[in-house]
Amino acid sequence: MKTIGLVGGMSWESSAVYYRLLNEGVEERLGGLTSAKSVLASVDFAEVTALQQAERWDEVAEILAEAGRGVERAGADFLLLCTTAFHRVADQVEAAIDIPLVHLADVVAEASTEQRLDTVGLIGTSFAMSRTFFTDRIASHGLKVVLPEERHYETLDRIIYSELVHGKVVDDSRREIVQIVEELWDAGAGGVILGCTELELLVRQADVEIPVLGCTTLHVQAALDLALAD
């Protein structure tokens, strides 16, 4: 089994889901007392978020790159950034390490293609939706990306930053997200990407009719495929 490297803390709630799903996945695939070999470096979400808001991306990149180098020194065979928004500096992190980086946008794009989707909706933070670093990477796989109307951005940020990153799962917020998903379906999306790792705490496939592509779940599955490959 290869060792999975993780840079997390953005937020720690989503990183905890990564850790749980990795271990559940290894147990399911191998059975017995097996668990995932992993190394986690967890950064301060408040620090990197303040730098993000100030557009100080070189400093964000250095923090995450140093965390990635630490994970590599600790024996990781490849690296996952346990976040969507901070994939903004994924290229810089990848350039700073000598192990592969499993890019989240590539993973969800490949999963969309496997489901024969040509148009996908994306919901996440206003930052991830209003910038093109993530949508362009998905589109490079030949997919069309549909975004929610901007009037929903404040709602999504409130649900993510005031509730989900603190582990609060609110039924009314689930209904709001489902309504946004249904609007994306009406706009032509054949599936919807939950483009913020915490959103999987709130929305499940059973909540909507349109196919749901959860970033965390898909990222974990890709990591397990690599870690357990012959």
Short mmCIF file of the C-alpha atoms (twelve columns), coordinates in Angstrom:
data_MODEL
# 
_entry.id   MODEL 
# 
loop_
_atom_site.group_PDB 
_atom_site.id 
_atom_site.type_symbol 
_atom_site.label_atom_id 
_atom_site.label_alt_id 
_atom_site.label_comp_id 
_atom_site.label_asym_id 
_atom_site.label_seq_id 
_atom_site.Cartn_x 
_atom_site.Cartn_y 
_atom_site.Cartn_z 
_atom_site.pdbx_PDB_model_num 
ATOM 1   C CA . MET A 1   0.000   0.000  0.000   1 
ATOM 2   C CA . LYS A 2   1.335   3.425  -0.944  1 
ATOM 3   C CA . THR A 3   1.262   6.257  1.598   1 
ATOM 4   C CA . ILE A 4   -1.316  8.971  0.900   1 
ATOM 5   C CA . GLY A 5   -0.230  12.542 1.580   1 
ATOM 6   C CA . LEU A 6   -2.823  15.092 2.658   1 
ATOM 7   C CA . VAL A 7   -2.649  18.849 3.146   1 
ATOM 8   C CA . GLY A 8   -5.740  19.717 5.156   1 
ATOM 9   C CA . GLY A 9   -7.210  22.095 7.692   1 
ATOM 10  C CA . MET A 10  -9.238  23.969 5.036   1 
ATOM 11  C CA . SER A 11  -11.493 23.299 6.960   1 
ATOM 12  C CA . TRP A 12  -10.653 20.629 9.518   1 
ATOM 13  C CA . GLU A 13  -14.234 19.355 9.193   1 
ATOM 14  C CA . SER A 14  -13.629 18.357 5.583   1 
ATOM 15  C CA . SER A 15  -10.188 16.957 6.439   1 
ATOM 16  C CA . ALA A 16  -11.800 14.706 9.029   1 
ATOM 17  C CA . VAL A 17  -14.140 13.407 6.319   1 
ATOM 18  C CA . TYR A 18  -11.156 12.692 4.068   1 
ATOM 19  C CA . TYR A 19  -9.463  10.701 6.840   1 
ATOM 20  C CA . ARG A 20  -12.591 8.733  7.668   1 
ATOM 21  C CA . LEU A 21  -13.435 7.916  4.065   1 
ATOM 22  C CA . LEU A 22  -9.871  6.850  3.272   1 
ATOM 23  C CA . ASN A 23  -9.849  4.391  6.141   1 
ATOM 24  C CA . GLU A 24  -13.352 3.116  5.448   1 
ATOM 25  C CA . GLY A 25  -12.376 2.638  1.817   1 
ATOM 26  C CA . VAL A 26  -9.255  0.636  2.612   1 
ATOM 27  C CA . GLU A 27  -11.191 -1.518 5.068   1 
ATOM 28  C CA . GLU A 28  -13.907 -2.127 2.475   1 
ATOM 29  C CA . ARG A 29  -11.411 -3.049 -0.229  1 
ATOM 30  C CA . LEU A 30  -8.970  -5.137 1.829   1 
ATOM 31  C CA . GLY A 31  -10.941 -6.189 4.902   1 
ATOM 32  C CA . GLY A 32  -9.598  -7.282 8.255   1 
ATOM 33  C CA . LEU A 33  -7.795  -4.707 10.369  1 
ATOM 34  C CA . THR A 34  -6.414  -2.749 7.434   1 
ATOM 35  C CA . SER A 35  -6.327  1.037  7.513   1 
ATOM 36  C CA . ALA A 36  -4.963  3.691  5.189   1 
ATOM 37  C CA . LYS A 37  -1.285  4.617  5.329   1 
ATOM 38  C CA . SER A 38  -1.401  8.394  5.342   1 
ATOM 39  C CA . VAL A 39  0.459   11.536 6.344   1 
ATOM 40  C CA . LEU A 40  -1.493  14.720 7.126   1 
ATOM 41  C CA . ALA A 41  -0.229  18.278 7.420   1 
ATOM 42  C CA . SER A 42  -2.978  20.565 8.698   1 
ATOM 43  C CA . VAL A 43  -2.724  24.326 8.183   1 
ATOM 44  C CA . ASP A 44  -4.507  27.169 9.976   1 
ATOM 45  C CA . PHE A 45  -7.699  27.872 8.027   1 
ATOM 46  C CA . ALA A 46  -7.980  31.392 9.484   1 
ATOM 47  C CA . GLU A 47  -4.471  32.293 8.324   1 
ATOM 48  C CA . VAL A 48  -4.796  31.084 4.740   1 
ATOM 49  C CA . THR A 49  -8.321  32.495 4.417   1 
ATOM 50  C CA . ALA A 50  -7.110  35.944 5.499   1 
ATOM 51  C CA . LEU A 51  -4.340  35.743 2.912   1 
ATOM 52  C CA . GLN A 52  -6.856  34.593 0.282   1 
ATOM 53  C CA . GLN A 53  -9.106  37.561 1.003   1 
ATOM 54  C CA . ALA A 54  -6.114  39.899 0.718   1 
ATOM 55  C CA . GLU A 55  -5.126  38.277 -2.609  1 
ATOM 56  C CA . ARG A 56  -1.702  37.394 -1.167  1 
ATOM 57  C CA . TRP A 57  -1.452  34.226 -3.190  1 
ATOM 58  C CA . ASP A 58  2.320   33.868 -3.142  1 
ATOM 59  C CA . GLU A 59  2.132   33.551 0.643   1 
ATOM 60  C CA . VAL A 60  -0.724  31.041 0.442   1 
ATOM 61  C CA . ALA A 61  1.292   29.037 -2.070  1 
ATOM 62  C CA . GLU A 62  4.349   28.990 0.179   1 
ATOM 63  C CA . ILE A 63  2.349   27.824 3.217   1 
ATOM 64  C CA . LEU A 64  0.742   24.987 1.282   1 
ATOM 65  C CA . ALA A 65  3.968   24.135 -0.543  1 
ATOM 66  C CA . GLU A 66  5.847   23.867 2.758   1 
ATOM 67  C CA . ALA A 67  3.089   21.632 4.112   1 
ATOM 68  C CA . GLY A 68  3.362   19.519 0.969   1 
ATOM 69  C CA . ARG A 69  7.139   19.253 1.320   1 
ATOM 70  C CA . GLY A 70  6.675   18.157 4.913   1 
ATOM 71  C CA . VAL A 71  4.245   15.461 3.851   1 
ATOM 72  C CA . GLU A 72  6.709   14.305 1.204   1 
ATOM 73  C CA . ARG A 73  9.576   14.184 3.717   1 
ATOM 74  C CA . ALA A 74  7.352   12.103 5.992   1 
ATOM 75  C CA . GLY A 75  7.094   9.414  3.316   1 
ATOM 76  C CA . ALA A 76  4.003   10.205 1.233   1 
ATOM 77  C CA . ASP A 77  3.986   8.759  -2.278  1 
ATOM 78  C CA . PHE A 78  1.534   11.330 -3.678  1 
ATOM 79  C CA . LEU A 79  -0.373  14.381 -2.455  1 
ATOM 80  C CA . LEU A 80  -3.974  15.568 -2.152  1 
ATOM 81  C CA . LEU A 81  -4.980  19.131 -1.280  1 
ATOM 82  C CA . CYS A 82  -8.112  18.655 0.856   1 
ATOM 83  C CA . THR A 83  -9.801  21.799 -0.436  1 
ATOM 84  C CA . THR A 84  -11.321 23.260 -3.577  1 
ATOM 85  C CA . ALA A 85  -10.669 26.991 -3.221  1 
ATOM 86  C CA . PHE A 86  -6.973  26.616 -2.491  1 
ATOM 87  C CA . HIS A 87  -6.427  24.633 -5.657  1 
ATOM 88  C CA . ARG A 88  -5.897  28.191 -6.874  1 
ATOM 89  C CA . VAL A 89  -2.218  27.527 -6.030  1 
ATOM 90  C CA . ALA A 90  -2.122  23.826 -6.927  1 
ATOM 91  C CA . ASP A 91  0.389   24.412 -9.731  1 
ATOM 92  C CA . GLN A 92  2.796   26.160 -7.342  1 
ATOM 93  C CA . VAL A 93  2.457   23.386 -4.781  1 
ATOM 94  C CA . GLU A 94  2.998   20.743 -7.452  1 
ATOM 95  C CA . ALA A 95  6.151   22.514 -8.626  1 
ATOM 96  C CA . ALA A 96  7.531   22.533 -5.070  1 
ATOM 97  C CA . ILE A 97  7.338   18.766 -4.510  1 
ATOM 98  C CA . ASP A 98  8.769   15.687 -6.195  1 
ATOM 99  C CA . ILE A 99  5.713   13.464 -5.735  1 
ATOM 100 C CA . PRO A 100 2.549   13.554 -7.881  1 
ATOM 101 C CA . LEU A 101 -0.292  15.889 -6.937  1 
ATOM 102 C CA . VAL A 102 -3.755  14.447 -7.563  1 
ATOM 103 C CA . HIS A 103 -5.625  17.519 -8.831  1 
ATOM 104 C CA . LEU A 104 -9.241  17.638 -7.685  1 
ATOM 105 C CA . ALA A 105 -10.580 19.253 -10.869 1 
ATOM 106 C CA . ASP A 106 -9.072  16.467 -12.978 1 
ATOM 107 C CA . VAL A 107 -10.664 13.844 -10.738 1 
ATOM 108 C CA . VAL A 108 -14.183 15.288 -10.930 1 
ATOM 109 C CA . ALA A 109 -13.884 15.950 -14.664 1 
ATOM 110 C CA . GLU A 110 -12.854 12.348 -15.304 1 
ATOM 111 C CA . ALA A 111 -15.750 11.108 -13.157 1 
ATOM 112 C CA . SER A 112 -18.146 13.314 -15.135 1 
ATOM 113 C CA . THR A 113 -16.850 11.913 -18.403 1 
ATOM 114 C CA . GLU A 114 -17.205 8.360  -17.106 1 
ATOM 115 C CA . GLN A 115 -20.889 9.114  -16.452 1 
ATOM 116 C CA . ARG A 116 -21.195 10.345 -20.055 1 
ATOM 117 C CA . LEU A 117 -21.954 13.894 -18.968 1 
ATOM 118 C CA . ASP A 118 -21.070 16.764 -21.264 1 
ATOM 119 C CA . THR A 119 -22.491 19.613 -19.127 1 
ATOM 120 C CA . VAL A 120 -22.045 19.835 -15.364 1 
ATOM 121 C CA . GLY A 121 -23.166 22.312 -12.733 1 
ATOM 122 C CA . LEU A 122 -20.763 23.507 -10.054 1 
ATOM 123 C CA . ILE A 123 -21.695 24.827 -6.626  1 
ATOM 124 C CA . GLY A 124 -19.183 25.963 -4.044  1 
ATOM 125 C CA . THR A 125 -17.858 29.098 -2.426  1 
ATOM 126 C CA . SER A 126 -18.326 32.395 -4.235  1 
ATOM 127 C CA . PHE A 127 -14.553 32.477 -4.671  1 
ATOM 128 C CA . ALA A 128 -14.405 29.102 -6.432  1 
ATOM 129 C CA . MET A 129 -17.359 30.008 -8.630  1 
ATOM 130 C CA . SER A 130 -16.342 33.556 -9.532  1 
ATOM 131 C CA . ARG A 131 -12.737 32.695 -10.448 1 
ATOM 132 C CA . THR A 132 -11.851 30.429 -13.351 1 
ATOM 133 C CA . PHE A 133 -8.953  28.358 -11.980 1 
ATOM 134 C CA . PHE A 134 -11.230 25.391 -11.190 1 
ATOM 135 C CA . THR A 135 -13.867 25.681 -13.920 1 
ATOM 136 C CA . ASP A 136 -11.232 26.146 -16.627 1 
ATOM 137 C CA . ARG A 137 -9.435  22.996 -15.509 1 
ATOM 138 C CA . ILE A 138 -12.698 21.050 -15.675 1 
ATOM 139 C CA . ALA A 139 -13.535 22.566 -19.061 1 
ATOM 140 C CA . SER A 140 -10.118 21.499 -20.383 1 
ATOM 141 C CA . HIS A 141 -11.493 17.948 -20.293 1 
ATOM 142 C CA . GLY A 142 -14.126 18.892 -22.874 1 
ATOM 143 C CA . LEU A 143 -16.931 19.653 -20.438 1 
ATOM 144 C CA . LYS A 144 -19.235 22.663 -20.254 1 
ATOM 145 C CA . VAL A 145 -19.587 24.086 -16.744 1 
ATOM 146 C CA . VAL A 146 -22.813 25.799 -15.608 1 
ATOM 147 C CA . LEU A 147 -22.755 28.037 -12.523 1 
ATOM 148 C CA . PRO A 148 -25.574 29.225 -10.238 1 
ATOM 149 C CA . GLU A 149 -26.935 32.719 -10.642 1 
ATOM 150 C CA . GLU A 150 -24.862 35.248 -8.696  1 
ATOM 151 C CA . ARG A 151 -27.802 36.001 -6.388  1 
ATOM 152 C CA . HIS A 152 -27.105 32.611 -4.767  1 
ATOM 153 C CA . TYR A 153 -23.436 33.258 -3.995  1 
ATOM 154 C CA . GLU A 154 -24.043 34.958 -0.659  1 
ATOM 155 C CA . THR A 155 -26.344 32.116 0.408   1 
ATOM 156 C CA . LEU A 156 -23.738 29.504 -0.443  1 
ATOM 157 C CA . ASP A 157 -21.001 31.366 1.432   1 
ATOM 158 C CA . ARG A 158 -23.239 31.717 4.484   1 
ATOM 159 C CA . ILE A 159 -24.052 28.010 4.531   1 
ATOM 160 C CA . ILE A 160 -20.440 26.963 3.997   1 
ATOM 161 C CA . TYR A 161 -18.592 29.413 6.262   1 
ATOM 162 C CA . SER A 162 -21.173 29.953 9.024   1 
ATOM 163 C CA . GLU A 163 -22.481 26.395 9.240   1 
ATOM 164 C CA . LEU A 164 -20.660 23.583 7.492   1 
ATOM 165 C CA . VAL A 165 -17.074 24.462 8.415   1 
ATOM 166 C CA . HIS A 166 -18.270 24.349 12.024  1 
ATOM 167 C CA . GLY A 167 -19.988 20.983 11.542  1 
ATOM 168 C CA . LYS A 168 -23.517 22.436 11.600  1 
ATOM 169 C CA . VAL A 169 -25.934 20.624 9.278   1 
ATOM 170 C CA . VAL A 170 -29.175 22.621 8.934   1 
ATOM 171 C CA . ASP A 171 -32.242 21.216 7.168   1 
ATOM 172 C CA . ASP A 172 -33.356 24.623 5.883   1 
ATOM 173 C CA . SER A 173 -29.942 25.084 4.276   1 
ATOM 174 C CA . ARG A 174 -30.241 21.692 2.617   1 
ATOM 175 C CA . ARG A 175 -33.499 22.799 1.032   1 
ATOM 176 C CA . GLU A 176 -31.817 25.980 -0.229  1 
ATOM 177 C CA . ILE A 177 -28.983 23.988 -1.808  1 
ATOM 178 C CA . VAL A 178 -31.427 21.539 -3.396  1 
ATOM 179 C CA . GLN A 179 -33.280 24.474 -4.982  1 
ATOM 180 C CA . ILE A 180 -30.021 25.768 -6.466  1 
ATOM 181 C CA . VAL A 181 -29.205 22.287 -7.794  1 
ATOM 182 C CA . GLU A 182 -32.616 22.068 -9.433  1 
ATOM 183 C CA . GLU A 183 -32.037 25.440 -11.123 1 
ATOM 184 C CA . LEU A 184 -28.755 24.133 -12.532 1 
ATOM 185 C CA . TRP A 185 -30.600 21.097 -13.857 1 
ATOM 186 C CA . ASP A 186 -33.117 23.406 -15.550 1 
ATOM 187 C CA . ALA A 187 -30.161 25.323 -17.034 1 
ATOM 188 C CA . GLY A 188 -28.914 22.196 -18.792 1 
ATOM 189 C CA . ALA A 189 -26.580 20.525 -16.312 1 
ATOM 190 C CA . GLY A 190 -26.623 16.746 -16.542 1 
ATOM 191 C CA . GLY A 191 -24.921 16.399 -13.166 1 
ATOM 192 C CA . VAL A 192 -23.807 18.687 -10.354 1 
ATOM 193 C CA . ILE A 193 -20.369 18.923 -8.769  1 
ATOM 194 C CA . LEU A 194 -20.366 19.665 -5.054  1 
ATOM 195 C CA . GLY A 195 -17.379 21.921 -5.472  1 
ATOM 196 C CA . CYS A 196 -16.750 22.607 -1.809  1 
ATOM 197 C CA . THR A 197 -15.577 19.688 0.290   1 
ATOM 198 C CA . GLU A 198 -17.944 20.542 3.161   1 
ATOM 199 C CA . LEU A 199 -21.062 20.407 0.967   1 
ATOM 200 C CA . GLU A 200 -21.077 16.613 1.169   1 
ATOM 201 C CA . LEU A 201 -21.894 16.999 4.847   1 
ATOM 202 C CA . LEU A 202 -25.207 18.520 3.765   1 
ATOM 203 C CA . VAL A 203 -26.312 17.173 0.374   1 
ATOM 204 C CA . ARG A 204 -26.613 13.501 -0.616  1 
ATOM 205 C CA . GLN A 205 -27.645 11.806 -3.831  1 
ATOM 206 C CA . ALA A 206 -30.972 10.910 -2.215  1 
ATOM 207 C CA . ASP A 207 -31.780 14.623 -1.878  1 
ATOM 208 C CA . VAL A 208 -31.870 15.327 -5.630  1 
ATOM 209 C CA . GLU A 209 -32.680 13.542 -8.887  1 
ATOM 210 C CA . ILE A 210 -29.727 14.869 -10.867 1 
ATOM 211 C CA . PRO A 211 -26.437 12.909 -10.513 1 
ATOM 212 C CA . VAL A 212 -24.282 14.311 -7.702  1 
ATOM 213 C CA . LEU A 213 -20.489 14.370 -8.004  1 
ATOM 214 C CA . GLY A 214 -19.025 14.866 -4.545  1 
ATOM 215 C CA . CYS A 215 -15.495 16.271 -4.639  1 
ATOM 216 C CA . THR A 216 -14.375 14.655 -1.392  1 
ATOM 217 C CA . THR A 217 -15.727 11.212 -2.207  1 
ATOM 218 C CA . LEU A 218 -14.251 11.234 -5.712  1 
ATOM 219 C CA . HIS A 219 -10.888 12.561 -4.502  1 
ATOM 220 C CA . VAL A 220 -10.737 9.798  -1.904  1 
ATOM 221 C CA . GLN A 221 -11.636 7.125  -4.446  1 
ATOM 222 C CA . ALA A 222 -8.871  8.342  -6.753  1 
ATOM 223 C CA . ALA A 223 -6.408  8.274  -3.858  1 
ATOM 224 C CA . LEU A 224 -7.409  4.728  -2.951  1 
ATOM 225 C CA . ASP A 225 -7.027  3.589  -6.550  1 
ATOM 226 C CA . LEU A 226 -3.470  4.960  -6.549  1 
ATOM 227 C CA . ALA A 227 -2.568  3.690  -3.108  1 
ATOM 228 C CA . LEU A 228 -3.781  0.162  -3.751  1 
ATOM 229 C CA . ALA A 229 -2.704  -0.204 -7.372  1 
ATOM 230 C CA . ASP A 230 -0.595  -3.290 -8.110  1 
# 
